[in-house]
XYZ file of C-alpha atoms in Angstrom:
333
model
C -35.319 -7.348 -125.421
C -39.249 -5.593 -124.341
C -39.621 -6.445 -121.065
C -35.894 -4.594 -120.777
C -37.014 -1.370 -122.521
C -40.000 -1.590 -120.428
C -38.166 -2.085 -117.215
C -35.677 1.191 -118.086
C -39.566 2.901 -117.474
C -39.916 3.066 -113.630
C -35.328 2.394 -113.052
C -33.927 4.810 -110.466
C -30.572 4.999 -111.860
C -30.199 7.913 -113.577
C -27.067 6.996 -116.050
C -26.010 3.865 -116.384
C -29.146 2.479 -117.360
C -28.748 4.568 -120.320
C -25.132 3.018 -121.269
C -26.200 0.157 -120.155
C -29.748 -0.406 -122.585
C -27.302 1.163 -125.540
C -24.868 -2.086 -124.357
C -28.023 -4.085 -123.924
C -29.268 -3.022 -128.345
C -25.513 -3.719 -129.246
C -26.055 -7.041 -128.219
C -29.140 -7.890 -129.331
C -27.729 -6.957 -132.712
C -25.454 -9.454 -132.774
C -28.036 -11.744 -132.469
C -29.753 -11.649 -135.385
C -27.253 -9.963 -137.745
C -25.493 -13.578 -138.291
C -29.557 -14.057 -139.606
C -28.810 -11.944 -142.423
C -25.036 -13.852 -143.770
C -25.005 -17.248 -142.863
C -26.819 -19.449 -145.064
C -25.596 -22.702 -144.165
C -22.650 -24.520 -142.573
C -20.153 -23.914 -144.945
C -20.444 -19.933 -143.817
C -19.243 -20.096 -140.334
C -15.577 -20.585 -141.907
C -15.599 -17.559 -142.613
C -16.854 -16.183 -139.322
C -14.074 -18.465 -136.929
C -10.872 -16.414 -138.650
C -12.316 -13.111 -137.668
C -12.778 -14.654 -134.202
C -9.535 -16.135 -133.947
C -7.709 -12.952 -135.327
C -9.604 -10.868 -132.844
C -8.746 -14.051 -129.979
C -5.075 -13.479 -131.070
C -4.773 -8.820 -131.130
C -6.142 -9.704 -127.353
C -4.155 -12.210 -126.434
C -0.781 -10.587 -127.098
C -2.101 -7.056 -125.683
C -0.980 -8.345 -122.353
C 1.419 -10.990 -123.568
C 3.314 -7.455 -124.579
C 1.594 -5.721 -121.399
C 4.070 -7.808 -119.623
C 7.218 -7.886 -121.748
C 7.008 -3.570 -121.818
C 5.813 -3.312 -118.381
C 7.611 -6.792 -116.328
C 3.962 -6.141 -113.757
C 1.155 -7.072 -114.793
C -0.343 -5.374 -111.273
C 0.121 -1.997 -112.279
C -2.729 -2.542 -115.064
C -5.389 -3.145 -112.043
C -3.482 -0.823 -109.399
C -1.322 2.226 -111.456
C -3.757 4.877 -112.017
C -1.551 6.445 -114.030
C -1.575 3.600 -116.397
C -5.152 1.263 -115.869
C -6.642 3.911 -118.346
C -4.365 2.719 -121.078
C -5.303 -0.791 -121.046
C -8.783 -2.245 -121.777
C -9.882 -4.579 -118.815
C -8.575 -7.965 -118.219
C -11.963 -9.776 -117.990
C -12.700 -8.671 -121.530
C -9.663 -9.219 -122.510
C -9.561 -13.320 -121.199
C -13.238 -13.984 -122.784
C -11.857 -12.868 -126.118
C -9.092 -14.864 -126.007
C -11.013 -18.034 -124.700
C -13.545 -17.681 -127.757
C -10.632 -18.362 -130.155
C -9.688 -21.360 -127.678
C -12.897 -22.849 -127.279
C -14.382 -22.440 -131.554
C -10.967 -24.595 -132.008
C -10.999 -27.139 -129.676
C -12.196 -29.738 -131.838
C -8.543 -28.419 -134.845
C -5.634 -31.007 -132.611
C -2.576 -29.715 -135.692
C 0.168 -28.491 -134.783
C -0.100 -25.410 -135.478
C -4.221 -25.311 -134.020
C -2.261 -26.254 -130.649
C 0.155 -23.753 -130.888
C -2.745 -21.052 -130.790
C -4.634 -21.982 -128.095
C -1.663 -22.019 -126.270
C -0.528 -18.261 -127.370
C -4.467 -17.722 -126.439
C -4.386 -19.943 -123.230
C -0.405 -17.549 -122.260
C -2.556 -14.507 -122.938
C -5.495 -15.474 -120.561
C -3.119 -16.765 -117.901
C -0.771 -13.154 -117.894
C -4.775 -11.606 -117.615
C -5.107 -13.009 -114.295
C -8.636 -14.536 -115.563
C -8.988 -16.950 -113.267
C -12.367 -17.786 -114.005
C -12.523 -18.492 -117.644
C -8.808 -19.541 -117.275
C -10.024 -23.106 -114.248
C -13.005 -23.401 -116.877
C -11.318 -23.863 -120.026
C -8.369 -26.119 -118.784
C -11.680 -28.194 -117.476
C -12.809 -28.866 -120.581
C -9.539 -28.793 -122.502
C -9.373 -32.068 -120.254
C -12.529 -33.647 -120.528
C -12.723 -33.262 -124.707
C -8.790 -34.286 -124.632
C -9.817 -37.587 -121.708
C -13.282 -38.354 -123.686
C -12.009 -37.907 -127.447
C -8.139 -39.106 -127.140
C -7.591 -41.212 -123.937
C -8.522 -45.090 -125.779
C -6.003 -47.279 -123.529
C -3.640 -47.412 -120.884
C -0.787 -46.819 -123.157
C -2.422 -43.084 -124.043
C -3.514 -41.814 -120.537
C -0.056 -42.252 -118.828
C 0.883 -39.777 -121.557
C -1.762 -38.360 -121.546
C -0.088 -37.775 -117.169
C 2.594 -36.732 -117.868
C 2.227 -33.811 -120.168
C 0.008 -32.805 -118.012
C 2.161 -33.143 -115.142
C 5.178 -31.584 -117.299
C 2.551 -28.664 -118.237
C 1.705 -28.116 -114.986
C 5.418 -28.760 -113.478
C 6.655 -26.084 -116.166
C 3.389 -23.258 -115.268
C 4.893 -23.061 -111.066
C 7.927 -22.717 -112.266
C 7.607 -20.094 -114.926
C 8.243 -16.458 -113.468
C 4.915 -14.934 -115.395
C 2.304 -17.346 -113.605
C 2.467 -15.078 -110.433
C -0.346 -12.696 -111.214
C -3.551 -15.564 -111.906
C -1.728 -17.876 -109.340
C -2.302 -13.784 -106.886
C -5.900 -14.265 -107.960
C -6.881 -17.539 -107.256
C -5.211 -16.770 -104.066
C -7.519 -13.279 -103.815
C -10.175 -16.583 -103.606
C -9.024 -17.707 -99.832
C -8.484 -13.927 -98.590
C -4.701 -13.661 -99.639
C -2.417 -12.668 -96.432
C -5.027 -11.471 -94.633
C -7.570 -13.223 -95.407
C -10.160 -11.065 -95.730
C -12.104 -9.201 -99.072
C -12.108 -12.688 -101.018
C -14.024 -12.693 -104.332
C -15.785 -15.082 -102.794
C -16.859 -13.179 -99.919
C -17.495 -10.492 -102.951
C -20.014 -12.410 -104.623
C -21.614 -13.379 -101.541
C -22.030 -9.995 -100.736
C -23.581 -9.215 -103.844
C -26.316 -12.262 -104.107
C -26.888 -11.693 -100.225
C -28.198 -7.987 -101.429
C -29.818 -9.480 -104.748
C -31.661 -12.023 -102.201
C -32.869 -8.644 -100.353
C -34.294 -6.628 -103.688
C -35.758 -9.554 -105.829
C -37.543 -9.953 -102.254
C -38.890 -6.301 -102.251
C -39.386 -6.400 -106.159
C -40.157 -9.925 -107.391
C -42.464 -9.017 -109.897
C -41.017 -6.327 -111.825
C -37.257 -6.109 -110.282
C -36.362 -2.638 -109.694
C -36.001 -1.486 -112.956
C -33.164 -1.968 -115.448
C -29.635 -0.811 -114.665
C -30.465 0.117 -111.115
C -28.581 -3.031 -109.322
C -25.781 -0.528 -108.108
C -28.016 2.432 -106.965
C -30.264 0.031 -105.310
C -27.769 -2.268 -103.644
C -24.822 -0.095 -103.309
C -26.462 3.829 -103.185
C -24.325 4.788 -106.060
C -25.429 4.821 -109.999
C -22.500 3.612 -110.945
C -21.727 -0.221 -113.209
C -22.455 -2.896 -110.951
C -24.680 -5.691 -111.212
C -23.703 -9.456 -109.077
C -21.884 -11.437 -110.978
C -24.454 -13.535 -112.683
C -26.537 -12.553 -115.554
C -29.364 -14.404 -113.591
C -29.821 -13.058 -110.835
C -29.072 -9.728 -112.995
C -31.828 -9.703 -114.785
C -34.049 -11.309 -111.553
C -33.146 -8.333 -109.816
C -33.496 -5.044 -112.501
C -36.992 -7.132 -114.038
C -38.490 -9.131 -111.762
C -39.893 -12.957 -112.186
C -41.496 -12.327 -115.442
C -37.232 -10.936 -116.976
C -35.887 -13.864 -115.394
C -38.398 -16.703 -117.026
C -38.429 -15.129 -120.323
C -34.451 -15.381 -119.869
C -35.004 -18.832 -118.073
C -37.503 -19.787 -121.313
C -34.713 -18.677 -123.743
C -31.713 -20.623 -122.482
C -33.679 -24.007 -121.864
C -35.736 -23.533 -125.839
C -31.579 -23.179 -126.763
C -30.385 -26.023 -124.866
C -32.742 -28.002 -126.384
C -31.589 -27.307 -130.088
C -27.664 -27.729 -128.458
C -28.490 -31.232 -127.525
C -30.637 -32.237 -130.954
C -27.969 -31.061 -132.843
C -25.126 -33.077 -130.654
C -27.235 -35.928 -131.760
C -26.808 -35.078 -135.076
C -24.096 -37.249 -137.575
C -23.826 -34.270 -139.883
C -22.541 -31.192 -137.918
C -18.721 -29.639 -139.008
C -15.933 -29.222 -136.540
C -16.833 -25.277 -136.744
C -20.856 -26.154 -135.473
C -18.998 -27.996 -132.778
C -17.155 -25.489 -131.791
C -19.992 -22.514 -131.826
C -22.012 -25.540 -129.367
C -18.513 -25.013 -126.981
C -18.171 -21.672 -126.826
C -22.175 -21.462 -125.715
C -21.477 -23.990 -122.993
C -18.651 -22.456 -122.259
C -20.028 -18.635 -121.687
C -23.041 -20.477 -119.827
C -20.925 -21.375 -117.157
C -18.821 -18.372 -117.219
C -22.099 -15.909 -116.578
C -22.956 -17.828 -113.058
C -19.919 -16.388 -111.553
C -18.407 -13.497 -113.627
C -19.915 -12.101 -116.739
C -22.263 -8.938 -116.835
C -25.408 -8.932 -119.133
C -24.792 -5.712 -120.720
C -21.780 -7.001 -121.925
C -22.433 -10.419 -123.397
C -22.097 -9.281 -126.153
C -20.104 -12.565 -127.408
C -22.348 -14.677 -125.678
C -25.529 -13.825 -127.697
C -22.962 -13.198 -131.159
C -22.753 -16.618 -130.561
C -25.865 -17.835 -130.185
C -27.055 -15.860 -133.248
C -24.553 -17.428 -135.410
C -25.662 -21.336 -133.747
C -29.649 -20.700 -134.141
C -28.789 -18.707 -137.770
C -27.412 -22.319 -138.535
C -29.317 -24.451 -137.085
C -32.855 -22.535 -138.627
C -30.896 -22.794 -142.108
C -30.705 -26.549 -141.433
C -34.015 -27.034 -140.707
C -35.878 -24.734 -143.592
C -33.779 -26.935 -146.147
C -35.045 -30.180 -144.343
C -38.939 -29.010 -144.309
C -37.815 -27.935 -148.378
C -36.992 -31.486 -148.931
C -40.048 -32.597 -147.025
C -42.244 -30.785 -149.251
C -40.215 -32.112 -152.132
C -40.376 -35.669 -151.279
C -44.185 -34.687 -150.881
C -44.842 -33.281 -153.723
C -43.386 -36.372 -155.530
C -45.183 -38.442 -153.931
C -48.251 -36.939 -154.955
C -47.286 -37.333 -158.755
């Protein structure tokens, strides 16, 4: 955060960096705030319902739009109503948060809840989060529940049935269109892949010109496209490298390395609750998405989950240290 503040001193951006800096400050508050409220793993159970409520509301937005508007394309392409509804990416990520933190809960009501959230993500047309969620869910269920050939056959039948129902449902139109754009749609050009290739190519050029300090925080739009607008290269690592240079990139890399080190240590612990595993799954999900979708300054959910997880880990670590001190004291006596 200190390095980002420094990077704003030399940014060529006149307007957007202020908005971006404000969002980053809010994001940083979300990282540290959990330390004041989480005293044990049990406290997480009071936070998960809040995440679920937000996920339910945001998924319901697109289900409501689908029912009332009849066409989801209008929310992106009809200028008269485009401002009435939230951006689909933000909605999909909040709904995805509800899925991943409840991945280990498989009672009928939670299965229905996760299906409802996936429905909202499908209707929002969020192909990246949707595809990643499906992969994570398949890996989870295959590794934890498919323990015999009979269960594998049952799983395959359920999977194929679900795919048939999905492909025959008219509501899949928006997300299928979004996947089709990846290979160019009907015209064969202007694909999302090409868009990201263009962003990453421009990012590489900017990094070559400003390798140490970067181009300045919030400056990607004006440096890459000569417009002081809300742009980012669809990869938070590239975004930080472009705007804060190798120094910012190494700081962010060190942050993630340390976090995954803690994640691995926690994963091996037999005492974790389902809520803690939910937080760990959420972090892995957002880490993967950050390579091709979200912006750094809009990653409030990502760093909020980081804060919650580290608060739990910090408390457990302190408890262990206090226990060792007590045991040493008793031994000495």
